[in-house]
C-alpha cells in the first residue's frame, strides 16, 4: 500500500494499483457496492506508511541498513544510493552488473572494457581489444619455438630469425 486511496463512498482504503482498473472500468465499490466510485489520495496514511521502519531488501546479502520506507528508494538508487549490496551496472558499459561494493575490483581487474596496456609493448586500449585484437599481431608477444628448443619463448618479431638459427630447425639436405 504505497499510494493509499480512500473511497468517497465508504471510506475504505485501496492501493492505487489495485483500484485503478476498477475506476477505469466504471465498476462499483468493492466494499459497499456504490455505483459511482470516487477516489481520494489519503496523504495522512501515506505519510504513516512511508515513516514505517523497514530493513533493506538486500539484507540477505549482508546490508544492515534500517530506515524509513520513504528513504528506501534513495538507499537503493543505482546511481546515487549508498547500499553496497545492490547490483549496479559497470560504469565502463561492459554490460556487467555487480554489487556496488565489488565495483572497484571489477573496474580494476575484471572489466573487459577497462583501460589496459599490453604486457609486452606500450600499446594501450581496452583489455578486450588488447587481448583479442592486439596480442595476435603484437611483435613483442612471446611465442614458443615451434621446434621446442631450449630457448623457450621468442618475441613474434624475432621468430623468423630464430628459426634460421634454431639448432632443432630442419634443413634440406643437399645429398638426399
Steps between C-alpha positions, in 0.01 A plus 500: 500500500732773370241733351205470738167619362185553698158430352261794529203268544600284800847621605687176433863497390631352176839524336505685170620201299207289623222756467597674173361220278171507693468876456595488129246227429229692689432211741336559840692516829626159616411577861156660495381441144426869430495563128703818453847433643689815595855471634702749706874469572533452877811706576482441876509122457772534237717693749442229762593225256811677376618562859495127586842352573606232254824317435678501168377233258868409456526391865555137394811615313623670815359857498429621855305815399174566685308815426168651405320350201501845340884498500535148360503599132780754567699231683460257208544750215744356246668833426501686832397240761718385785400132517821307434311178423274619217593398145630790291601524136866526411595864434713385204185372327629144469150369573603353834305543822667459836427594858601862565763387753663284229501769231853634569647148471297436184621827342865433588529126444206338319334749266577422135457873422757621757803693376785261440860521382642205309721284722764489224502847342366853569175448302196627697131421450229313687582158645282319246659684204856439623447130571285407199613737224846628591672194649451291184708760308724646772865473393613467861252223589700192610441188295637152567759375259314265262799265527475493880864590546653607829452870421139473615316810382597747231347840419278478191716754317812285559347161424602491134863578587494247784381225264800572274732445797305239700704184558190284461382658173482249218711591199500356154777255437696553178577127482151354516 
